[in-house]
Short mmCIF file of C-alpha atoms in Angstrom, two decimals:
data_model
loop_
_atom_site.label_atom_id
_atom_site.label_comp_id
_atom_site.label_asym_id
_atom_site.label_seq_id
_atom_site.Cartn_x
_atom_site.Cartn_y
_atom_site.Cartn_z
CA UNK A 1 15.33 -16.53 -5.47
CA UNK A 2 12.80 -18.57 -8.20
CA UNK A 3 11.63 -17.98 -11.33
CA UNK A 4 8.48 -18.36 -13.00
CA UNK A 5 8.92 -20.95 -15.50
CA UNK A 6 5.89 -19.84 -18.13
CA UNK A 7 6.82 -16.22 -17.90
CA UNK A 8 10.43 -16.26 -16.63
CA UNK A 9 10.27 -13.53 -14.00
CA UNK A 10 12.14 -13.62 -11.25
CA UNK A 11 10.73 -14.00 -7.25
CA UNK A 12 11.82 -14.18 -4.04
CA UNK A 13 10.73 -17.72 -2.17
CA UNK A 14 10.17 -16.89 1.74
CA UNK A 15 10.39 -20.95 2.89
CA UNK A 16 8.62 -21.12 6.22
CA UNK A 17 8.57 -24.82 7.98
CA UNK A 18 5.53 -25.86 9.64
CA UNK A 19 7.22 -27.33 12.68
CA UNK A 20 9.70 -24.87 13.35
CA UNK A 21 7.24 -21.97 13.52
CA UNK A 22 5.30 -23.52 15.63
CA UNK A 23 8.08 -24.13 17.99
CA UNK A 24 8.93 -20.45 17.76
CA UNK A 25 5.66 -19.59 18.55
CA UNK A 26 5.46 -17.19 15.64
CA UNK A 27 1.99 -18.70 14.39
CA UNK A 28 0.02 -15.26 14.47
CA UNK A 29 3.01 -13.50 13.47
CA UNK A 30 2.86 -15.29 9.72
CA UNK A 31 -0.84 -15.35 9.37
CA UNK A 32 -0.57 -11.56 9.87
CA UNK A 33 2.11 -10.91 6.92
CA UNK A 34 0.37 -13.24 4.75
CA UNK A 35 -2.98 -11.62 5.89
CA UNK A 36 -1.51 -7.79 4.58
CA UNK A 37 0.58 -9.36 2.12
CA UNK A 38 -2.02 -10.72 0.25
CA UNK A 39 -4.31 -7.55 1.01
CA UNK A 40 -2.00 -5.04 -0.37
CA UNK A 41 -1.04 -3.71 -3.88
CA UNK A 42 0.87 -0.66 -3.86
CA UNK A 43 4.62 -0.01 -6.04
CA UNK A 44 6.49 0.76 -2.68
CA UNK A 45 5.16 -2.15 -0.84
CA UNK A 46 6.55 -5.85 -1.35
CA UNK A 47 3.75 -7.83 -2.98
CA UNK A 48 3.38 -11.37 -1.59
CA UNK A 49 2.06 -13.51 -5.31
CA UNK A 50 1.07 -16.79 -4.11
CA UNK A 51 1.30 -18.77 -0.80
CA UNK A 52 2.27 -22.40 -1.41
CA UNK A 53 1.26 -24.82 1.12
CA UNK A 54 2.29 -28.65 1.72
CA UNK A 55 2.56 -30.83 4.70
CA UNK A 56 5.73 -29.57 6.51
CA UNK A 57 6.61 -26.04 4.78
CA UNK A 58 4.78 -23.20 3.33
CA UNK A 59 6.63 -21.44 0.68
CA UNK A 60 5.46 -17.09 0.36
CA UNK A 61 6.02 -16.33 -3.37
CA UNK A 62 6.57 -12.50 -3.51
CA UNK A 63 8.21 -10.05 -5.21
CA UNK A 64 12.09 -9.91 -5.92
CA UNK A 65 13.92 -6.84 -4.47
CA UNK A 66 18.12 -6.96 -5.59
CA UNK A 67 19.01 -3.61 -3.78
CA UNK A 68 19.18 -5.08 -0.29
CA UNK A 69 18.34 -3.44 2.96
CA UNK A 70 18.20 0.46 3.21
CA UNK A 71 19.97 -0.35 6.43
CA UNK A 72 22.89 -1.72 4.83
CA UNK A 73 22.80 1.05 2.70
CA UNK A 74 22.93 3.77 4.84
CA UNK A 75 25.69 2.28 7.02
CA UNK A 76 27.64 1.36 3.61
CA UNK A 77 27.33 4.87 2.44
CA UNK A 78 26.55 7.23 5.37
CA UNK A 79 23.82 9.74 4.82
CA UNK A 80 21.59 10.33 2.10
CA UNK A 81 21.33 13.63 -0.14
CA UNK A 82 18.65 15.59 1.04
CA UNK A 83 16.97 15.34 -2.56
CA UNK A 84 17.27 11.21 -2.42
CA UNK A 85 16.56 11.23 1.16
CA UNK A 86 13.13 13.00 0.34
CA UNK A 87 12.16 11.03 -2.50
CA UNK A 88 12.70 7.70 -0.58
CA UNK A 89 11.04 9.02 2.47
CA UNK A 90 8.12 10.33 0.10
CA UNK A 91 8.05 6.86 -1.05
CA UNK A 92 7.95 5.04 2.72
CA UNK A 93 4.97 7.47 3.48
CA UNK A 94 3.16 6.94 0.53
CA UNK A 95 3.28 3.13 1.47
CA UNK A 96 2.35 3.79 5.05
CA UNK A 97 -0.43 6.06 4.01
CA UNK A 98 -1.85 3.22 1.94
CA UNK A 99 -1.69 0.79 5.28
CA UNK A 100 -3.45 3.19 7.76
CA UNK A 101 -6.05 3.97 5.41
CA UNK A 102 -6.37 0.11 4.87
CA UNK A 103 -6.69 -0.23 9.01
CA UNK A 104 -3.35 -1.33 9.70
CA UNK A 105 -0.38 -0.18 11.38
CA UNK A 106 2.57 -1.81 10.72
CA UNK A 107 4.41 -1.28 14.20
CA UNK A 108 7.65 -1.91 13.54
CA UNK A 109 9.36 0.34 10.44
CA UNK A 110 12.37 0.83 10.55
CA UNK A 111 15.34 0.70 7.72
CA UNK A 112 15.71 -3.19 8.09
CA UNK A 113 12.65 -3.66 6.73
CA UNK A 114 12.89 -1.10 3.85
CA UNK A 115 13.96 -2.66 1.40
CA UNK A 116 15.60 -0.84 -2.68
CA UNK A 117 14.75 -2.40 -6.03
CA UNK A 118 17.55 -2.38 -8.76
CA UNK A 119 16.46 1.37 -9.68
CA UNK A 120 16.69 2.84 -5.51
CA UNK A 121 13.14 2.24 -4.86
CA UNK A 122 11.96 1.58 -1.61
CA UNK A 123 9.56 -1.18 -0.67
CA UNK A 124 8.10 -1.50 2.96
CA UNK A 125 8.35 -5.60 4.25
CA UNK A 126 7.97 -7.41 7.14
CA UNK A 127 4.37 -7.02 7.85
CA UNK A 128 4.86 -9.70 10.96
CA UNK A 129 3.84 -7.32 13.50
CA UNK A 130 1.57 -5.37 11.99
CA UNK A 131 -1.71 -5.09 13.52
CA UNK A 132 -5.56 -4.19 12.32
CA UNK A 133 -7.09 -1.18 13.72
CA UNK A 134 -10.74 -0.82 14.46
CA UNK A 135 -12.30 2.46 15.00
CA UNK A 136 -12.38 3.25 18.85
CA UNK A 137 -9.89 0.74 19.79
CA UNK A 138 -6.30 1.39 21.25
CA UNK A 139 -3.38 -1.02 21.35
CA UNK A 140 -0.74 -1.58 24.31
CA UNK A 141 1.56 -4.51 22.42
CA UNK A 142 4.71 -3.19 22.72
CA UNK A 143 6.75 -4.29 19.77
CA UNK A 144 9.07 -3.53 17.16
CA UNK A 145 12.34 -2.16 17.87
CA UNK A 146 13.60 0.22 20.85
CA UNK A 147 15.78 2.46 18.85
CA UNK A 148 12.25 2.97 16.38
CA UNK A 149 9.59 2.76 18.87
CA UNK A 150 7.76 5.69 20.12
CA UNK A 151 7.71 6.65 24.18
CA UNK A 152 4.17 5.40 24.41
CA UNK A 153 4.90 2.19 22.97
CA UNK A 154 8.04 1.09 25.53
CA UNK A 155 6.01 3.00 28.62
CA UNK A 156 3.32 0.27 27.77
CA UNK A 157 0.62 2.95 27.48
CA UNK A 158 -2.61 2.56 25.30
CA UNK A 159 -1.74 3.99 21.65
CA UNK A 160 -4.37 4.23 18.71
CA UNK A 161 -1.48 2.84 16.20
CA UNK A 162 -0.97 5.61 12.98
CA UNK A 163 0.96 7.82 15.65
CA UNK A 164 3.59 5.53 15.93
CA UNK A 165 4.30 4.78 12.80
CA UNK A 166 4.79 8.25 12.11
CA UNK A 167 7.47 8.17 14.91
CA UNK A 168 9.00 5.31 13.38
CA UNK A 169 8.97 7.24 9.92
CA UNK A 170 10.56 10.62 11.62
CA UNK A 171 13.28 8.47 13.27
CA UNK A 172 13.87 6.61 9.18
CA UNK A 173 14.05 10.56 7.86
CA UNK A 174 16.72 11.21 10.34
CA UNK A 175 18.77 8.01 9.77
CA UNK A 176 18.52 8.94 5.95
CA UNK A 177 19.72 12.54 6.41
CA UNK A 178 22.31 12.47 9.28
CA UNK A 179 23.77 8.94 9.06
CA UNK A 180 22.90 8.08 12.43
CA UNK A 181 20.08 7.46 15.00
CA UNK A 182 18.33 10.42 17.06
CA UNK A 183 17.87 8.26 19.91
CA UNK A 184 20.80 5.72 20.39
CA UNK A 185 22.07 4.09 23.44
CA UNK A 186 23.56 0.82 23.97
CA UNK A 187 22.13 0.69 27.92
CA UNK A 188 18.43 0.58 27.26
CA UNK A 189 17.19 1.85 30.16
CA UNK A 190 19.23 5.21 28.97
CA UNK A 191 17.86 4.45 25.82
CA UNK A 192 14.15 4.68 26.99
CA UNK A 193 15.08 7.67 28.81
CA UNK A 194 16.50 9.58 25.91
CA UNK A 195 13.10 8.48 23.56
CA UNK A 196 10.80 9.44 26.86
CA UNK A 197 12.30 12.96 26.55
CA UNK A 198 12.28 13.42 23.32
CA UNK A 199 15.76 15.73 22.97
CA UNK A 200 17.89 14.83 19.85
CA UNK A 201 20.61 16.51 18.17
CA UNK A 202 20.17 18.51 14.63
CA UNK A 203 22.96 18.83 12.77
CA UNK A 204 23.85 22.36 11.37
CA UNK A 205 23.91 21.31 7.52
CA UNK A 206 19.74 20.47 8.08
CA UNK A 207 18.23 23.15 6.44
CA UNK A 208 15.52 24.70 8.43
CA UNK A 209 12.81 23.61 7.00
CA UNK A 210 13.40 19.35 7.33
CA UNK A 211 14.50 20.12 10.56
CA UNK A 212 11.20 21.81 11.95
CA UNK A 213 9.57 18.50 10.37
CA UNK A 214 11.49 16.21 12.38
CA UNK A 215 10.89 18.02 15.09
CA UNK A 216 7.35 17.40 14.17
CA UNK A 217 7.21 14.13 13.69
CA UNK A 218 9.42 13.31 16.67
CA UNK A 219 6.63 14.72 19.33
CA UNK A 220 6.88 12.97 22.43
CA UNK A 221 3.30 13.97 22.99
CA UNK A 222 1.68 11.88 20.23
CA UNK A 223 -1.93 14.15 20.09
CA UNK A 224 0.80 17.10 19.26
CA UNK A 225 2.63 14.57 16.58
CA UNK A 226 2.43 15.40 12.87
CA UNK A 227 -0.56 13.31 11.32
CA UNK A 228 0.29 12.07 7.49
CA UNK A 229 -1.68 15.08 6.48
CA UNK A 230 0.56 17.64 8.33
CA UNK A 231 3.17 15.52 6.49
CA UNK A 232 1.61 15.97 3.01
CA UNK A 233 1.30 19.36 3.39
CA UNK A 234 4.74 19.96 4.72
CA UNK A 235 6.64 22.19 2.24
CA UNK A 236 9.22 20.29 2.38
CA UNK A 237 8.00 17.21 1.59
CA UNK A 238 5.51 18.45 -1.29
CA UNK A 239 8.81 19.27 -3.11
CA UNK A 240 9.40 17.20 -6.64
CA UNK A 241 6.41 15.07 -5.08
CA UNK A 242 4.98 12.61 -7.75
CA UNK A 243 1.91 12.46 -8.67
CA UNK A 244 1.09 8.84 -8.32
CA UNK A 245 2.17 8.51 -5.09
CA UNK A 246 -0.77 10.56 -3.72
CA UNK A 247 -3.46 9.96 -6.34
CA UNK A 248 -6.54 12.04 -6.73
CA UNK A 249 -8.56 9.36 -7.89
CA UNK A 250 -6.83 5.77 -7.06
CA UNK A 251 -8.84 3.58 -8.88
CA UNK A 252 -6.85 3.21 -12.13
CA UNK A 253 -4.75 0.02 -11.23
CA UNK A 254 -6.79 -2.20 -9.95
CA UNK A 255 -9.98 -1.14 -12.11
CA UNK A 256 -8.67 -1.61 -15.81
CA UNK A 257 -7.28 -4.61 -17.28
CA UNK A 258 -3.64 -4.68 -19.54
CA UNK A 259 -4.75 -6.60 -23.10
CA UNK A 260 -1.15 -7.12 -23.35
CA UNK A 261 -0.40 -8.56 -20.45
CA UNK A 262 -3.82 -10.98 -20.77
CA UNK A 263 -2.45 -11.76 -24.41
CA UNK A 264 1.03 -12.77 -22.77
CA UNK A 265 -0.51 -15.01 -20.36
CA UNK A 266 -2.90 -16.68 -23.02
CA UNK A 267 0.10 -17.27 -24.86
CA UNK A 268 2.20 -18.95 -21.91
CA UNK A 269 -0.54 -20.73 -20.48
CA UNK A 270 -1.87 -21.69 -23.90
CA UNK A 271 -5.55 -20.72 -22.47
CA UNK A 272 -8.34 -18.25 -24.04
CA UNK A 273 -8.79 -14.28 -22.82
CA UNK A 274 -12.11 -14.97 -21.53
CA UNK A 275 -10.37 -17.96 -19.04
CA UNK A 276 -7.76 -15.59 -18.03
CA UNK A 277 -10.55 -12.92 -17.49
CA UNK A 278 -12.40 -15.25 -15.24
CA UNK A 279 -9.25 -15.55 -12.80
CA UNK A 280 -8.84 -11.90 -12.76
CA UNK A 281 -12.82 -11.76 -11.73
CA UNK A 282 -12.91 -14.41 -9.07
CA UNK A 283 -10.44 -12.14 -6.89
CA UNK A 284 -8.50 -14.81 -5.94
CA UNK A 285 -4.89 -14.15 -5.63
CA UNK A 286 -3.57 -17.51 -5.66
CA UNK A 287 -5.28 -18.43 -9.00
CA UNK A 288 -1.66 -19.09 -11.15
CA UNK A 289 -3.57 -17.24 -14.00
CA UNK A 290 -4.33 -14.05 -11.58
CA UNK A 291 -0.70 -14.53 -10.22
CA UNK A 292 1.19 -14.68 -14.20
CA UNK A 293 -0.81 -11.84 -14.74
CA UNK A 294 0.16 -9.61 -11.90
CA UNK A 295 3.71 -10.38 -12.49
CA UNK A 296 3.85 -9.44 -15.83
CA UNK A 297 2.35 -6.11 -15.05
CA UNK A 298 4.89 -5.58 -12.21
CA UNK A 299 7.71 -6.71 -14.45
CA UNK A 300 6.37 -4.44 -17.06
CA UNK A 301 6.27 -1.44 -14.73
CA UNK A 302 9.37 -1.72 -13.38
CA UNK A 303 11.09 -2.44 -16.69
CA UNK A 304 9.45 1.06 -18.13
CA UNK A 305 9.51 3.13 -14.70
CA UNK A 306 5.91 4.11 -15.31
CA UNK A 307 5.47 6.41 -12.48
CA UNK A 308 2.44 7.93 -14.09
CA UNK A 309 0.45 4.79 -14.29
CA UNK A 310 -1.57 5.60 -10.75
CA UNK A 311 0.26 2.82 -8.94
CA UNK A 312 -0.51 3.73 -5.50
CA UNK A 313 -4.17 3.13 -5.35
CA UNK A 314 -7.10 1.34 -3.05
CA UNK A 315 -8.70 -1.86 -3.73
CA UNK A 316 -10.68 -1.89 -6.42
CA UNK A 317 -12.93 1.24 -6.30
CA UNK A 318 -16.38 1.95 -8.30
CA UNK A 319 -15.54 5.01 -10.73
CA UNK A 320 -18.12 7.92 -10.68
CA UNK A 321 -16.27 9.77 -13.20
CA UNK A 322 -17.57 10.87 -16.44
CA UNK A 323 -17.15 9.00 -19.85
CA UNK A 324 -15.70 12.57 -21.49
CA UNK A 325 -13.11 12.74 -18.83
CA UNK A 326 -11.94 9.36 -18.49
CA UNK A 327 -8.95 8.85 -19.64
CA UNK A 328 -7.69 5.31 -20.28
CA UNK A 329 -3.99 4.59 -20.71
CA UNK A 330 -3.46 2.80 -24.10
CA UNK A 331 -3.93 -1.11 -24.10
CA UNK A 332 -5.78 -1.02 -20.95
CA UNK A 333 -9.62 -1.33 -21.00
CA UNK A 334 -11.92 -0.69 -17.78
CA UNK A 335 -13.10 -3.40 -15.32
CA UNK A 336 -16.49 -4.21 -17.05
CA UNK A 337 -18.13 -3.79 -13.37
CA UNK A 338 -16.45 -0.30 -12.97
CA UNK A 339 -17.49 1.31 -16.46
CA UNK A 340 -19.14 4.69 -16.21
CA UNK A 341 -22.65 4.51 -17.41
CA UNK A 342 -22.49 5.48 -21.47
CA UNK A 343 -24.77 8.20 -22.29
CA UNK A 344 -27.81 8.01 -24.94
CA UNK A 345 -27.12 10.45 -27.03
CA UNK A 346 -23.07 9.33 -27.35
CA UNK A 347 -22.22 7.66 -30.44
CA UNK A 348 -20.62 4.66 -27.93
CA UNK A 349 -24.40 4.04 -26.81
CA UNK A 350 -25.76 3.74 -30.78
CA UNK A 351 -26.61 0.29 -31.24
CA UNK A 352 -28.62 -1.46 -34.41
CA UNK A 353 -31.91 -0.79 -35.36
CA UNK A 354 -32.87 -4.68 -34.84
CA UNK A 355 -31.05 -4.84 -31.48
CA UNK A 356 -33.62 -2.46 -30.21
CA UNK A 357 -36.43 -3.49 -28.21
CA UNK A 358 -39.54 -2.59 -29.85
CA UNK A 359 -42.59 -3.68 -26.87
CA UNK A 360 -44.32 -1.10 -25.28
CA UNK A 361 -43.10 -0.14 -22.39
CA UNK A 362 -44.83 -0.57 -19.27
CA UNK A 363 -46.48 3.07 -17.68
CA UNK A 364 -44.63 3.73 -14.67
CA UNK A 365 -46.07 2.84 -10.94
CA UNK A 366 -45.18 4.17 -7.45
CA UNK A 367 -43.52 0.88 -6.32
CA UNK A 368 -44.26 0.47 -2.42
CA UNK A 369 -41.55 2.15 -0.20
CA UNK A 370 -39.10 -0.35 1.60
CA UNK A 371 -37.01 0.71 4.46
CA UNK A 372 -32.98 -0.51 4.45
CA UNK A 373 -30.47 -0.52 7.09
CA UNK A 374 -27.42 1.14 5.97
CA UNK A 375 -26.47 0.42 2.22
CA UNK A 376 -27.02 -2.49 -0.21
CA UNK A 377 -24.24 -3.20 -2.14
CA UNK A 378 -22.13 -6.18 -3.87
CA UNK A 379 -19.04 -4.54 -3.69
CA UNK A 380 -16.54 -5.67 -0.93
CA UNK A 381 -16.15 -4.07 2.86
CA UNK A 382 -13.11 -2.83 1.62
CA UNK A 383 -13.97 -1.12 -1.64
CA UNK A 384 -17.51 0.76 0.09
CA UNK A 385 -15.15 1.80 2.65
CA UNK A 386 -12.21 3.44 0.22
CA UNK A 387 -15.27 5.39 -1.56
CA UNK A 388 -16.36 6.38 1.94
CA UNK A 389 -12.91 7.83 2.71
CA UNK A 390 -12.52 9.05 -0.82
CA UNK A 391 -15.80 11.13 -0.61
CA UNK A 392 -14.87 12.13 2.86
CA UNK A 393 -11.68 13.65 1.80
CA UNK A 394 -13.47 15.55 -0.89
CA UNK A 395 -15.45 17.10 2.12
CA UNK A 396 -12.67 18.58 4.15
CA UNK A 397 -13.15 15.52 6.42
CA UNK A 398 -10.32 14.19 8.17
CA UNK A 399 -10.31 10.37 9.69
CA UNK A 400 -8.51 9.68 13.01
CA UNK A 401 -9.09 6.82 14.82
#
């Protein structure tokens, strides 16, 4: 555990040595968790702040989690009530949502790697396995853990990726209701055999309706498995669901700047707004101004549970919405690159009289007609392809790789 010295907050230090991953041959393995790490911003997913590099250790600097393992938890405590066990699990899918519609599949969740804040949160970690996905192409790695994985993984078959998370997600629900494992055995090869056929016990105090989700979930066939959507839509899972788990419109958190939080820094750092603004531009997340900044708003959030902020959201997204129905939290002010267009008759779009330009304009001409292939745009890969998805789930459409 470190602490910030200029804003005090706590962190967790991940110290990796150079030579001793190497010898573990877990190069790859890092530079994928760093890779997501840094990628990622969403409240039930560990955020990796800064990567520190010298000449025999890289140090991860990412966010501090007290509560432990929800491993340790359940074994400390047995199994969860059914109304905590479905707000953590709507938590976890949330997360994993976020990841798959980001392109990657984590591959190996399970409680270990679910971690609980001070206030029984749960945070997803351990991206080491994780893998990108590209559209068309299957994986056949098979990793993560036995008692987690799902039958296509440890038969070595060729799996698309989001299906077996989901497996890995249904086998976390069950853990979290009953206590135990569906699929336990201490001889693997029995163990295999059990997860090939797919038969697990329900207990009799499951009501009916968790229990035809598990069943769901737990699909040995995984083109007959429950997709995140069938999940979403679940009744039982809909239940007390909060709203910024599953945004409408995820652009909030990464698209408006906290004055606060920019004053705070200025104040630590003993720089100017517009130098602290500049960090936040550049989009780099190891910039110690970027990385102050993001840890006060963390801090902040956590401090003042503020659920309704639209935490779970893309990378930064352009906003399409209209100035009369924006609403802006107080304090915050939009990304200047992301503000709706104002329009001219508004009083927002009044300027002065001598601020005006007064030429004549020139008469409009039919400008010659250029051909483009596909779109021209400044925004990042990742931001054009949220709006993509965004606009395609406004359609009906439904993306499965």
């Amino acid at each position: 555990v470190g602490e910030h010295q200029l804003t005090g907050h706590k962190v967790a230090v991940k110290i990796l040595n150079r030579q001793k991953i190497r010898s573990l041959d877990v190069v790859g393995k890092i530079k994928r968790e760093i890779q997501n790490l840094k990628l990622f911003r969403h409240p039930h997913i560990i955020k990796l702040y800064q990567v520190i590099s010298t000449p025999t250790d890289f140090f991860m600097v990412m966010e501090y989690v007290s509560g432990g393992e929800l491993f340790d938890y359940i074994c400390k405590h047995g199994r969860v009530e059914e109304a905590e066990a479905r707000r953590l699990f709507q938590q976890i899918l949330s997360a994993v949502d976020y990841c798959h519609r980001h392109m990657v599949v984590h591959r190996d969740l399970k409680p270990e790697n679910v971690l609980l804040d001070a206030h029984m949160n749960a945070k997803i970690a351990d991206f080491g396995l994780s893998n990108m996905m590209s559209d068309g192409e299957f994986l056949r790695t098979s990793c993560g853990s036995p008692n987690y994985a799902a039958p296509e993984v440890i038969s070595g078959r060729l799996y698309a990726g989001p299906e077996v998370d989901i497996w890995s997600c249904g086998v976390i629900l069950y853990a979290l209701l009953c206590g135990t494992l569906p699929f336990d055995d201490e001889h693997v090869p029995t163990l295999f055999k059990k997860i090939r056929g797919g038969v697990f016990y329900i207990p009799e105090y499951l009501n009916r309706s968790v229990a035809t989700l598990l069943m769901h979930m737990l699909q040995v066939d995984p083109l007959k498995r429950a997709t995140i959507k069938d999940i979403r839509e679940h009744e039982w899972f809909k239940e007390q669901l909060p709203s910024y788990l599953f945004p409408e419109d995820p652009s909030y958190d990464a698209t408006v700047i906290d004055d606060d939080a920019v004053r705070e820094v200025c104040e630590k750092f003993e720089c100017t707004e517009s130098e602290v603004m500049n960090s936040l531009y550049s989009g780099d997340p190891q910039d110690q101004l970027a990385v102050a900044y993001h840890l006060i708003i963390d801090n902040r959030r956590i401090m003042n549970q503020a659920s309704e902020f639209y935490l779970a959201s893309s990378p930064p997204t352009g906003s399409f919405m209209d100035d009369s129905t924006m609403h802006i939290p107080p304090g915050v002010k939009p990304h200047p690159e992301r503000m709706p267009p104002l329009i001219a008759d508004s009083p927002k779009a009044r300027c002065p009289l001598d601020a005006l330009n007064t030429t004549k304009p020139k008469p409009l001409t039919v400008k010659k007609a250029k051909w483009h292939l596909g779109i021209r745009s400044q925004s990042k890969p990742y931001d054009i392809m949220a709006e993509v998805y965004r606009a395609m789930k406004q359609l009906d459409f439904e993306w499965k790789v």
